[in-house]
Coordinates of C-alpha atoms in Angstrom, one line a residue:
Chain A
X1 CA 0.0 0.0 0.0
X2 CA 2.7 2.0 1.2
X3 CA 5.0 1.3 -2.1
X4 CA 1.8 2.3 -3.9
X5 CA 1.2 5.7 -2.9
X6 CA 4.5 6.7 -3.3
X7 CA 4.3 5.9 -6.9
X8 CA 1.6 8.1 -7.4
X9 CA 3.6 10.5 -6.0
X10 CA 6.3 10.0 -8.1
X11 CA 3.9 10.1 -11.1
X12 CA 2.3 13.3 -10.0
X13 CA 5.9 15.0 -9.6
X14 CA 6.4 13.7 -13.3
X15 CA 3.8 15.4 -14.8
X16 CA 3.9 18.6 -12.7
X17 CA 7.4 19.2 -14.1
X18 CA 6.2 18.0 -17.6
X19 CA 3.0 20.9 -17.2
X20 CA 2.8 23.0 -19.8
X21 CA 5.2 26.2 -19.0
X22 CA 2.6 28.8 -20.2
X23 CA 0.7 28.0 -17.0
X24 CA 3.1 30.2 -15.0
X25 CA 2.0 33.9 -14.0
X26 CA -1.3 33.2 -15.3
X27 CA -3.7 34.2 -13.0
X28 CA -6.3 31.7 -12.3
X29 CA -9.3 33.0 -11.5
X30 CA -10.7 30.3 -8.8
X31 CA -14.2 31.9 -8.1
X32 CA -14.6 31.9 -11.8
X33 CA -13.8 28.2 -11.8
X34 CA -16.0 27.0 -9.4
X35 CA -19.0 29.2 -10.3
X36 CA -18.9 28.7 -14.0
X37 CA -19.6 24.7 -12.8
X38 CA -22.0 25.0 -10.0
X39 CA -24.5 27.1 -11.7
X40 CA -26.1 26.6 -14.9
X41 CA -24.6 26.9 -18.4
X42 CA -26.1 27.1 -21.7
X43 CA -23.8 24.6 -23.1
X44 CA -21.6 21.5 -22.2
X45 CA -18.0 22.5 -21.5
X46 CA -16.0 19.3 -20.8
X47 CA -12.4 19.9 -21.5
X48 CA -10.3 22.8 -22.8
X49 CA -7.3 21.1 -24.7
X50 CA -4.5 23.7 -25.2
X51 CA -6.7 26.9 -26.6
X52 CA -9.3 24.9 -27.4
X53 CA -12.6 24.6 -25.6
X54 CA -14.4 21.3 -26.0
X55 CA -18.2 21.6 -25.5
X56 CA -21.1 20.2 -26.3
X57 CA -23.8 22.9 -27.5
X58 CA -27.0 22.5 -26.3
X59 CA -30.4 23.7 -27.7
X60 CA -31.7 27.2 -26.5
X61 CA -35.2 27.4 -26.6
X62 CA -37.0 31.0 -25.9
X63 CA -40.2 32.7 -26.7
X64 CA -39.8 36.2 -27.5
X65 CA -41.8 39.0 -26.8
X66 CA -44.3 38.5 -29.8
X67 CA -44.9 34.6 -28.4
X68 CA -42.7 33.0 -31.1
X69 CA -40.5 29.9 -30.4
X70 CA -37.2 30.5 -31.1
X71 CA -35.1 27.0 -30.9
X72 CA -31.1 27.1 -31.6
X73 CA -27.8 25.8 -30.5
X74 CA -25.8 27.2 -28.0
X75 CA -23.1 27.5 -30.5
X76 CA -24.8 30.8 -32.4
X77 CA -24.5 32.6 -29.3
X78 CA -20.9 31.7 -28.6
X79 CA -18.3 34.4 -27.4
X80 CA -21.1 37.3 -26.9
X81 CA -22.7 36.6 -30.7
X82 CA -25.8 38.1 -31.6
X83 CA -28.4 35.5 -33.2
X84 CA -32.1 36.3 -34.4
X85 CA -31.6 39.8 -31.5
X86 CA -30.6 37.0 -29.1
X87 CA -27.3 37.5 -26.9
X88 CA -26.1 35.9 -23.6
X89 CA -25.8 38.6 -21.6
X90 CA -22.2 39.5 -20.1
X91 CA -22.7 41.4 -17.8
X92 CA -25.5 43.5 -16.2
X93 CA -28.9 42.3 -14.5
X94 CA -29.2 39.4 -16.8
X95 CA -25.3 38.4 -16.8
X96 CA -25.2 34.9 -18.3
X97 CA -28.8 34.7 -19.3
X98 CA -30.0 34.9 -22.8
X99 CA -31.4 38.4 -23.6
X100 CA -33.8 39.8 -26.7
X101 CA -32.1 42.8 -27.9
X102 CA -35.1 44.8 -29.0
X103 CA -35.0 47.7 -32.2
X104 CA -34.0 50.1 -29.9
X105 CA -31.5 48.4 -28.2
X106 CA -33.5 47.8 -25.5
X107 CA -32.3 44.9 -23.4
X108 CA -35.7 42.1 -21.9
X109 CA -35.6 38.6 -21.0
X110 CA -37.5 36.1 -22.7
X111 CA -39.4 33.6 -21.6
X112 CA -36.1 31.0 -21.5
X113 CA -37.0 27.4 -21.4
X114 CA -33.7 26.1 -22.7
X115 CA -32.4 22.7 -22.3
X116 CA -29.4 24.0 -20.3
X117 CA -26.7 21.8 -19.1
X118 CA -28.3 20.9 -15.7
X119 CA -31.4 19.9 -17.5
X120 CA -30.2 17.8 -19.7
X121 CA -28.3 16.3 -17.1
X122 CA -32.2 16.1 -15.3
X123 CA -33.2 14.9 -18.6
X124 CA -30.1 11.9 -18.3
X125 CA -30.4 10.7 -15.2
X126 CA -34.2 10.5 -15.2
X127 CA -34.3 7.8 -18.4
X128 CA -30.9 6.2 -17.1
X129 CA -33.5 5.9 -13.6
X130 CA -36.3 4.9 -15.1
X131 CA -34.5 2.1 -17.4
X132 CA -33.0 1.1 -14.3
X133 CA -35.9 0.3 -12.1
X134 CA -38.1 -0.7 -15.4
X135 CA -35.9 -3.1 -16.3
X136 CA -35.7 -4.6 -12.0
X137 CA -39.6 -4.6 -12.4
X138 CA -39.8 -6.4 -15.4
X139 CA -37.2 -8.8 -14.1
X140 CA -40.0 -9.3 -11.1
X141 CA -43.0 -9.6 -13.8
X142 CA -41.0 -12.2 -15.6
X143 CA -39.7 -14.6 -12.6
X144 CA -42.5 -14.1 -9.9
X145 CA -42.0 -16.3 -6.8
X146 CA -37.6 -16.6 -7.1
X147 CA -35.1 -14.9 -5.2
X148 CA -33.0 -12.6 -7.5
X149 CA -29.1 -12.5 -8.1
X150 CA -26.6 -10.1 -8.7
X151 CA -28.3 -6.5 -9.7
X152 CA -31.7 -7.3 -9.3
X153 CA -30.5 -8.4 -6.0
X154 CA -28.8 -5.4 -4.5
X155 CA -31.9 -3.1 -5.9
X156 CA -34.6 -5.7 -4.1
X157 CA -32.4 -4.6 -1.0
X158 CA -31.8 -1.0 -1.7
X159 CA -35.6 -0.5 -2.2
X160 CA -36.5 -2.8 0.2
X161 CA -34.6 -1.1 2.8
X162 CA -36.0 2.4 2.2
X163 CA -39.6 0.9 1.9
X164 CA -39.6 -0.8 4.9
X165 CA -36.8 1.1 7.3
X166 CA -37.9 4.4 6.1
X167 CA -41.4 5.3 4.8
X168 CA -43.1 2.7 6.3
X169 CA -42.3 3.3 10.5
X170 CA -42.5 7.1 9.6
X171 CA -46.0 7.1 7.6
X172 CA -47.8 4.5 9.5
X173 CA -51.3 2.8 8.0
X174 CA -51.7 3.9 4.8
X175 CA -47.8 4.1 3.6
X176 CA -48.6 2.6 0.3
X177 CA -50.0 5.8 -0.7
X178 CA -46.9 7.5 -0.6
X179 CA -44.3 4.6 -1.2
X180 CA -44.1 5.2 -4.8
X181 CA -43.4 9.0 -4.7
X182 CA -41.1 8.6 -2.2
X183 CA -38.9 6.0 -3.2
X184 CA -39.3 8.1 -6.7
X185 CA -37.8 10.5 -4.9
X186 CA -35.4 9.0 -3.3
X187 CA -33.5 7.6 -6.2
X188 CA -34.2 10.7 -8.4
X189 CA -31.9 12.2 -5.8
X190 CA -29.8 9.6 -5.6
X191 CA -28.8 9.0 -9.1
X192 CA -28.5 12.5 -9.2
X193 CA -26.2 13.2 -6.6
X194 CA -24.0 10.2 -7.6
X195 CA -24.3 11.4 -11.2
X196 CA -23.0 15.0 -10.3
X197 CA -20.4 13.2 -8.8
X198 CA -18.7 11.4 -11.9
X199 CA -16.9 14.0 -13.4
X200 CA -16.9 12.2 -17.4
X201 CA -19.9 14.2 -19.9
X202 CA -23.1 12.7 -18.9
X203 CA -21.8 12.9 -15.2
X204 CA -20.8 15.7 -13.5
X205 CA -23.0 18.4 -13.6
X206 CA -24.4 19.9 -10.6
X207 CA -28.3 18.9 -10.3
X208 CA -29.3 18.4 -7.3
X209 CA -27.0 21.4 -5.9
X210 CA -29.2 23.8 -8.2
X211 CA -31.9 25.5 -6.3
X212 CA -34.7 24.8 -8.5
X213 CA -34.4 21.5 -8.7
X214 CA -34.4 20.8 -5.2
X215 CA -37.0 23.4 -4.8
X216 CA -39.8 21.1 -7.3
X217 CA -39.0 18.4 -4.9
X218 CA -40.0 20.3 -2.0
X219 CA -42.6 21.9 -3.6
X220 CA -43.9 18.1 -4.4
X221 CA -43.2 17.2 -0.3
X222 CA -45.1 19.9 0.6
X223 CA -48.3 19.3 -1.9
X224 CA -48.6 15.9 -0.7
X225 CA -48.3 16.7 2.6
X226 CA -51.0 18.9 2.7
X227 CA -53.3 17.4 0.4
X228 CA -53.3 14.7 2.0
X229 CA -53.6 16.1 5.4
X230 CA -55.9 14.9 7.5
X231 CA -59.1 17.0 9.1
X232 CA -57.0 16.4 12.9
X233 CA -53.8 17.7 11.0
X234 CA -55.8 21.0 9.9
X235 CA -56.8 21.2 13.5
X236 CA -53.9 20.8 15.0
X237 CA -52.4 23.4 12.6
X238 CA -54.9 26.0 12.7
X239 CA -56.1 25.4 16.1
X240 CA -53.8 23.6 18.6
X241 CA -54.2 22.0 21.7
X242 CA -52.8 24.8 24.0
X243 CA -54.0 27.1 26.5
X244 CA -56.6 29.3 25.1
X245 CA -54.8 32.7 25.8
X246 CA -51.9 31.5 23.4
X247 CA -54.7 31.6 20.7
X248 CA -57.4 34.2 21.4
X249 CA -56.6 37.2 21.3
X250 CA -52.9 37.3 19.4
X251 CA -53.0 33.7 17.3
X252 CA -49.4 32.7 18.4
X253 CA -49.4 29.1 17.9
X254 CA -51.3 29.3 15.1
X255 CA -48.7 31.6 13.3
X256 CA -45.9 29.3 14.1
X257 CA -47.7 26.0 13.2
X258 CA -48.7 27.8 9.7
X259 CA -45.2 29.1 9.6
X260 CA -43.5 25.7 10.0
X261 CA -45.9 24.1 7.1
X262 CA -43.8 26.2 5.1
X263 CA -40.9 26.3 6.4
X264 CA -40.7 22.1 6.7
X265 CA -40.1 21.8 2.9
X266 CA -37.8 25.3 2.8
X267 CA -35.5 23.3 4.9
X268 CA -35.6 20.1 3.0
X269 CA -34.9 22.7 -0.4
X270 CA -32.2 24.4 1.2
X271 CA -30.7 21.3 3.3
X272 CA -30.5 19.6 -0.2
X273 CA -28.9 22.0 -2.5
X274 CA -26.6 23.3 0.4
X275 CA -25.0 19.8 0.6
X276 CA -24.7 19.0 -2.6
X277 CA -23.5 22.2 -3.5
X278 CA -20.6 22.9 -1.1
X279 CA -19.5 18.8 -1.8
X280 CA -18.9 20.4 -5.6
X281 CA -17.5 23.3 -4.5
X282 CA -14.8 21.5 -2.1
X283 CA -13.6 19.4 -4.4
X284 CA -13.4 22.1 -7.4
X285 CA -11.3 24.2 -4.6
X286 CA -9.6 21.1 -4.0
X287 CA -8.5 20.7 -7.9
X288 CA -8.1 24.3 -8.4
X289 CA -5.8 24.5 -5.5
X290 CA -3.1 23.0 -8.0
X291 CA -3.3 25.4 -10.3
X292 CA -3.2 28.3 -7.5
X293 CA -0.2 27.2 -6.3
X294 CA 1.9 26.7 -9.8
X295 CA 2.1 30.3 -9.2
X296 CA 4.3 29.6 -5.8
X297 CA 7.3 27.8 -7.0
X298 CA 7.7 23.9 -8.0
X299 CA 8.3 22.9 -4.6
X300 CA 5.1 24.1 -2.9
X301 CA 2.9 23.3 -6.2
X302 CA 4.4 19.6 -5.7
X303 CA 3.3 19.4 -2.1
X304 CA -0.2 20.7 -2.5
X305 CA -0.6 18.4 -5.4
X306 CA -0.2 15.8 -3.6
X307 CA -2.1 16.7 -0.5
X308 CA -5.0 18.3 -2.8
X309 CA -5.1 15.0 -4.6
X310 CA -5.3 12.7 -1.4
X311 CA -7.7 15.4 0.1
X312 CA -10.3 14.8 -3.5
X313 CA -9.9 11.3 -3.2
X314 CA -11.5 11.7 0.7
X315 CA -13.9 13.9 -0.5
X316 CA -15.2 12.0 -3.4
X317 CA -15.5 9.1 -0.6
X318 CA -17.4 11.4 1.6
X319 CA -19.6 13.0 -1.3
X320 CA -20.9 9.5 -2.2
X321 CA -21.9 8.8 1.4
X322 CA -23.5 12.6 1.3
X323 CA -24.8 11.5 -2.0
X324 CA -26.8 8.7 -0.3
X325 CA -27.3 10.3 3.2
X326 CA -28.8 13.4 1.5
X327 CA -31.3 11.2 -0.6
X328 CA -32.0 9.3 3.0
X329 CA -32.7 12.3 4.7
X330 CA -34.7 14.2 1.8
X331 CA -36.9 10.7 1.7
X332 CA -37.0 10.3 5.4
X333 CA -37.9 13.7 6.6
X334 CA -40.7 13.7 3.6
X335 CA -42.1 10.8 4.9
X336 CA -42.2 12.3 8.7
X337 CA -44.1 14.9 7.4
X338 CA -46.5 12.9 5.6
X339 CA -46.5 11.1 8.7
X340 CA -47.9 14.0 11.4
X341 CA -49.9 15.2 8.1
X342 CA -51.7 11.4 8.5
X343 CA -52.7 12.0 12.6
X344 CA -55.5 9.8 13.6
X345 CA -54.6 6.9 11.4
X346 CA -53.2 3.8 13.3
X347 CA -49.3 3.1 13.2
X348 CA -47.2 -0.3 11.9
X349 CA -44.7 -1.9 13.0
X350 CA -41.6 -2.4 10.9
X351 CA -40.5 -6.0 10.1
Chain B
X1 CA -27.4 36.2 -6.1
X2 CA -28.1 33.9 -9.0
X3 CA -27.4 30.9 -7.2
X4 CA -29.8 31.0 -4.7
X5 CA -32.5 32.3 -7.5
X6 CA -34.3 29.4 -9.1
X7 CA -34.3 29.5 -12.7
X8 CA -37.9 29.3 -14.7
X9 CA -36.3 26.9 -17.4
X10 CA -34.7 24.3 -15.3
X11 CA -37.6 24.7 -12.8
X12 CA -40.0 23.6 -15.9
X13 CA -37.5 20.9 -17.0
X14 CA -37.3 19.4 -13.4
X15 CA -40.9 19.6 -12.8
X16 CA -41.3 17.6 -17.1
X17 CA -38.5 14.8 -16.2
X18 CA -39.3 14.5 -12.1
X19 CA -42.6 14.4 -13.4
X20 CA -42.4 11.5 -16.0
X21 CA -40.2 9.9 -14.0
X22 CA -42.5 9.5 -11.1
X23 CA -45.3 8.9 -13.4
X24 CA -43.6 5.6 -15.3
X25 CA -42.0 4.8 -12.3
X26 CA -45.3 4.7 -9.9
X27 CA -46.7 3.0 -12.2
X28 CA -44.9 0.4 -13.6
X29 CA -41.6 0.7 -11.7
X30 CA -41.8 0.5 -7.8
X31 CA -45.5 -0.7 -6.6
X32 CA -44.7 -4.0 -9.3
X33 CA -41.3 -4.2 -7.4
X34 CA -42.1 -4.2 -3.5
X35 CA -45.6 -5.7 -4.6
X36 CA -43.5 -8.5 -5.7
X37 CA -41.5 -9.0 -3.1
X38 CA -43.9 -8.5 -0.2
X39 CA -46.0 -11.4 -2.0
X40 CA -42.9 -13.8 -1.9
X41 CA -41.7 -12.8 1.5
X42 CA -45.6 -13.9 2.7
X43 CA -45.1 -17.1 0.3
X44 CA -42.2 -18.4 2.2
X45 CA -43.6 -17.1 5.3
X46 CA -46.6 -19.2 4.5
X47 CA -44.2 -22.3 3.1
X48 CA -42.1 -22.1 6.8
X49 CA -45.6 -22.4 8.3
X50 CA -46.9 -25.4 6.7
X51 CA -43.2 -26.7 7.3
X52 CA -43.6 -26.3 11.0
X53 CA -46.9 -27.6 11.2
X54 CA -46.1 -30.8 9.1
X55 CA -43.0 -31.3 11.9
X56 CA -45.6 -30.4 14.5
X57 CA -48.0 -33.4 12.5
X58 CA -45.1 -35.7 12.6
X59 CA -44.0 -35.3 16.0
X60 CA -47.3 -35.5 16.9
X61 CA -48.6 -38.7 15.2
X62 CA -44.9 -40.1 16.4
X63 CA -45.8 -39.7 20.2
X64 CA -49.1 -41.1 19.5
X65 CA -47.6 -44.0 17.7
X66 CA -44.9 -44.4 20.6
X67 CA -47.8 -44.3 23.4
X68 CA -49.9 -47.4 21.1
X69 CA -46.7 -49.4 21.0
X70 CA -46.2 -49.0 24.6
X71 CA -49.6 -49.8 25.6
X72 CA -49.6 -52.7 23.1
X73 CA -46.2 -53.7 25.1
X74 CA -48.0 -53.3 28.3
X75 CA -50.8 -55.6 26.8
X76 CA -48.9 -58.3 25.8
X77 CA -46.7 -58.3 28.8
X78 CA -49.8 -58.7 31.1
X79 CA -51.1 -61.7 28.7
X80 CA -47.7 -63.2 28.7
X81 CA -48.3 -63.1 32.4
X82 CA -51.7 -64.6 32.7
X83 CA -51.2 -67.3 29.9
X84 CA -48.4 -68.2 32.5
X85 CA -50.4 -68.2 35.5
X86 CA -53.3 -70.2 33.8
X87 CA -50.9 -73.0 32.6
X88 CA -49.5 -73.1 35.8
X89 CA -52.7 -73.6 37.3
X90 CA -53.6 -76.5 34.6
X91 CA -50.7 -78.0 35.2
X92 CA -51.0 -77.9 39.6
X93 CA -54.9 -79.0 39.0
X94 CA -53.5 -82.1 36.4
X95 CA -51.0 -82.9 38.6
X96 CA -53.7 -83.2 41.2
X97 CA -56.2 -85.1 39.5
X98 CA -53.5 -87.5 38.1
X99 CA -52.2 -87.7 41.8
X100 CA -56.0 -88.5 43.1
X101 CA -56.3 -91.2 40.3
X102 CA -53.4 -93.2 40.4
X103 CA -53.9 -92.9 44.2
X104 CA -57.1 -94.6 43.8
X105 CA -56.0 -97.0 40.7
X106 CA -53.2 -98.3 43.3
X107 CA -56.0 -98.4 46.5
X108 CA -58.0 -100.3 43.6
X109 CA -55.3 -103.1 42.6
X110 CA -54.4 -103.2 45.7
X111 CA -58.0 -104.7 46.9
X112 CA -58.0 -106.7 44.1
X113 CA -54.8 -108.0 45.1
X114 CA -56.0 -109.1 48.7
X115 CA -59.2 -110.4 47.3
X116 CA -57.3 -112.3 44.3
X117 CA -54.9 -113.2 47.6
X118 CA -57.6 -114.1 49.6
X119 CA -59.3 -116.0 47.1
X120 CA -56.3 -117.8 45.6
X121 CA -55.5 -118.5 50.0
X122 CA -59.2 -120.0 50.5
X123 CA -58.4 -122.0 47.3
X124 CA -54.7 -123.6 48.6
X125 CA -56.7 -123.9 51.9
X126 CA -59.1 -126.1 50.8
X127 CA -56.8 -128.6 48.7
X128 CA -54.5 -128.7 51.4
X129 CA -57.1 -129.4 53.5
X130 CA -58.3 -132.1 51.0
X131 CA -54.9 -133.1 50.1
X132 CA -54.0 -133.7 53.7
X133 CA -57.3 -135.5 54.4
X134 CA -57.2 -137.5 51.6
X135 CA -53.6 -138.3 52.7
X136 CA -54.9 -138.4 56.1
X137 CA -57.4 -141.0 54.8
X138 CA -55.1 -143.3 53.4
X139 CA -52.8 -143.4 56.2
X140 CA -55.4 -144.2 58.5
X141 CA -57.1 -146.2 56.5
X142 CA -53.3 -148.6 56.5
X143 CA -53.8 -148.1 60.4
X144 CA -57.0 -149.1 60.6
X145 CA -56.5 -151.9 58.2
X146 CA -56.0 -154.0 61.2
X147 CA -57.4 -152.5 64.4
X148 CA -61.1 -152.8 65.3
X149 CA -60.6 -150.5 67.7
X150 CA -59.8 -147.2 66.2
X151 CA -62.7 -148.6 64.0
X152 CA -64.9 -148.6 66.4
X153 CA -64.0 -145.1 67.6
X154 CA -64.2 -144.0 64.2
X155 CA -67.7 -144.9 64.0
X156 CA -68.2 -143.6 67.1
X157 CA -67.0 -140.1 66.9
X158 CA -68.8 -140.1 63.1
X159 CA -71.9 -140.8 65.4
X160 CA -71.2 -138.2 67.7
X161 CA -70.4 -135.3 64.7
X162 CA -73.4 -136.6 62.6
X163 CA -75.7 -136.1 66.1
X164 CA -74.0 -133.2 66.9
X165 CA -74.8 -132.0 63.2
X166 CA -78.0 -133.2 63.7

């Protein structure tokens, strides 16, 4: 083990003093770095190979002031180019977005409904998903009645274990109701977060760490929870079981019990994206932290390269237990709350 | 701060995929799964049942079968014991009855034999008696053969016997 890590190291001096020179006295613009990943991009960048930018362009789809859909590749707008009075803005209110130029120069935002890089990474990991568990199910439809092997196997037990260690002690009676959104949303985040985490194309881009994703599935926690809310839940809410000056005349408990309906599914949006978010972020810093240092010599680029390497590897190991622990959490804390929104149905017991 | 804004687009892509996703995958993805399984977990529930009941059957119908063979054991051993008491007592009652008759078969010949004795005495008896009066005769007829006198008391004590007799 100990004969293996110091050939990494020797491999890792290697290439540092085989970098190319050019890298020297360039400033490197860190913020930059990290920002440009962890928010949303209208195309694919993957690599820049010498002065060249490998991306994939993605399809920008707006609808301009006049209601007509506009639909073109990323690659028109390039650099600050103007297509069809379309720009991405570089700086300014809309800095980054796509703007409509209008005759007299006026700058608007459209209504933008492009597939940007985080949706199409939505988009990715939501058929990669559903062929997954499809393809478990019809495994199930085909062999009723026989224990499964291999992949089938370790998904019985993953879903399995979240079905009956998770939703079903925290909903109680009815849990079937809500096992299939749940465990949706469980693996939606999941295979996310573990998807954000591979840094190759169709990995690596940050979905679940974007606020409005994690904000639709808060926004679905909190529909369900009050829809199907029960007439004791309302009650409770509205009118709780306290001492009757708490109530009448300054509604105090009823202001915080309506505040924490909403608050309950802010914290599971920002508890989310906050995670995943920073994990990206650490780990960019991490990587970048070898290119800050080029500027301090060979000697102290050498040493943080190795520690910023044997840092990553810790922190990808600690992302993917986020990556699971934030899906746990997200599904677990969802199915609490459907849980006191269910009050006066009868509980199970787990198996 | 854009990164805390959400953005309309992505907010309308996540709600279009989350949205298909949930609705292939709540419908043909996870209810089919843990449907499934839960119906084989309660079939081999249900097979470990009938397993223990069919031991609980067997161990059952052995202790029954192990309390008839004792009884049966207990059965035999009691009619080993009274076939062995009865022949005893045929054999004490024969041995009486045999000991009665040959008692009496012996107390039988033995009578006979006195009576054949007796008989077969009186008999001897009597041909001595003739024998030795015929051989009495004879000699005293040689005596007499030339004494009167003993003659004369013959005729006398005839006389006297025949009157007695008479």
């Amino acid at each position: 083990m100990r004969k293996r890590v110091r050939h990494i190291a020797i491999l890792l001096l290697a290439a540092i003093v085989v970098l190319p020179c050019h890298l020297f006295g360039k400033e490197i613009d860190a913020k930059q770095i990290i920002f440009s990943h962890i928010s949303d991009s209208y195309e694919w960048h993957i690599t820049t190979w010498g002065q060249k930018h490998i991306t994939v362009p993605l399809p920008i789809i707006v609808i301009d002031k006049s209601w007509r859909l506009n639909v073109f590749l990323s690659s028109k707008v390039e650099n600050g180019a103007l297509y069809n009075n379309f720009k991405i803005a570089d700086n300014g209110e809309f800095s980054g977005k796509v703007v409509e130029i209008g005759q007299n120069g006026e700058i608007s935002r459209p209504i933008d409904i492009s597939l940007t890089k985080s949706a199409l990474a939505l988009v990715i990991n939501s058929l990669i998903l559903t062929i997954l568990i499809l393809i478990v199910a019809r495994w199930y439809r085909r062999k009723p009645m026989t224990p499964p092997t291999g992949f089938v196997g370790a998904m019985e037990i993953f879903i399995m274990d979240i079905n009956d260690n998770v939703i079903k002690p925290s909903i109680g009676e009815n849990y079937k109701k809500f096992a299939p959104y749940l465990l949706t949303a469980f693996f939606f985040i999941f295979i996310n977060n573990v998807m954000g985490l591979i840094p190759l194309f169709p990995g690596g881009a940050n979905t679940t760490g974007n606020i409005a994703v994690t904000m639709v599935l808060a926004l679905c926690t909190f529909f369900v929870v009050n829809i199907s809310g029960t007439k004791q839940y309302w009650k409770e809410t509205v009118w709780p079981d306290v001492p009757l000056w708490m109530k009448v005349p300054l509604p105090l408990m009823p202001l915080i019990e309506i505040f924490s309906v909403f608050s309950k599914p802010f914290a599971l949006m920002i508890r989310l994206f906050a995670n995943i978010m920073a994990g990206h972020a650490i780990i960019l810093s991490l990587t970048v932290l070898i290119f800050i240092t080029v500027a301090m010599g060979p000697a102290v680029n050498t040493s943080m390269t190795v520690i910023s390497v044997i840092l990553s590897i810790f922190m990808n190991c600690l992302e993917l237990l986020v990556a699971y622990i934030q899906a746990y959490v997200f599904t677990m804390l969802s199915a609490i709350f459907i849980g006191l929104s269910q009050v006066g149905r009868k509980k199970v017991g787990t198996c | 701060m854009s990164l805390l804004t959400p953005d309309a687009g992505l907010l309308f892509w996540m709600l279009l995929s989350f949205g298909a996703v949930f609705f292939l995958l709540a419908k043909y993805g996870f209810p089919v799964i843990v449907k499934m399984v839960e119906e084989r977990r309660a079939y081999i529930q249900q097979s470990l049942d009938a397993a223990k009941a069919a031991n609980d059957k067997i161990e059952e119908l052995k202790r029954e079968s192990d309390a008839i063979i004792a009884s049966a054991r207990a059965e035999q051993t009691k009619i080993l014991h009274e076939a062995h008491t009865f022949r005893d007592s045929i054999i004490n009652s024969a041995k009486e009855e045999a000991g009665k008759l040959t008692s009496k078969l012996i107390d039988d010949a033995k009578k006979e034999i006195e009576q054949e004795r007796e008989k077969s005495m009186k008999m001897i008896r009597n041909q001595v008696a003739e024998l030795s009066v015929n051989i009495a005769g004879k000699v005293i007829r040689k005596e007499l053969e030339g004494n009167d006198a003993h003659m004369d008391l013959i005729e006398k004590y005839i006389k006297e016997t025949t009157s007695i007799k008479s």
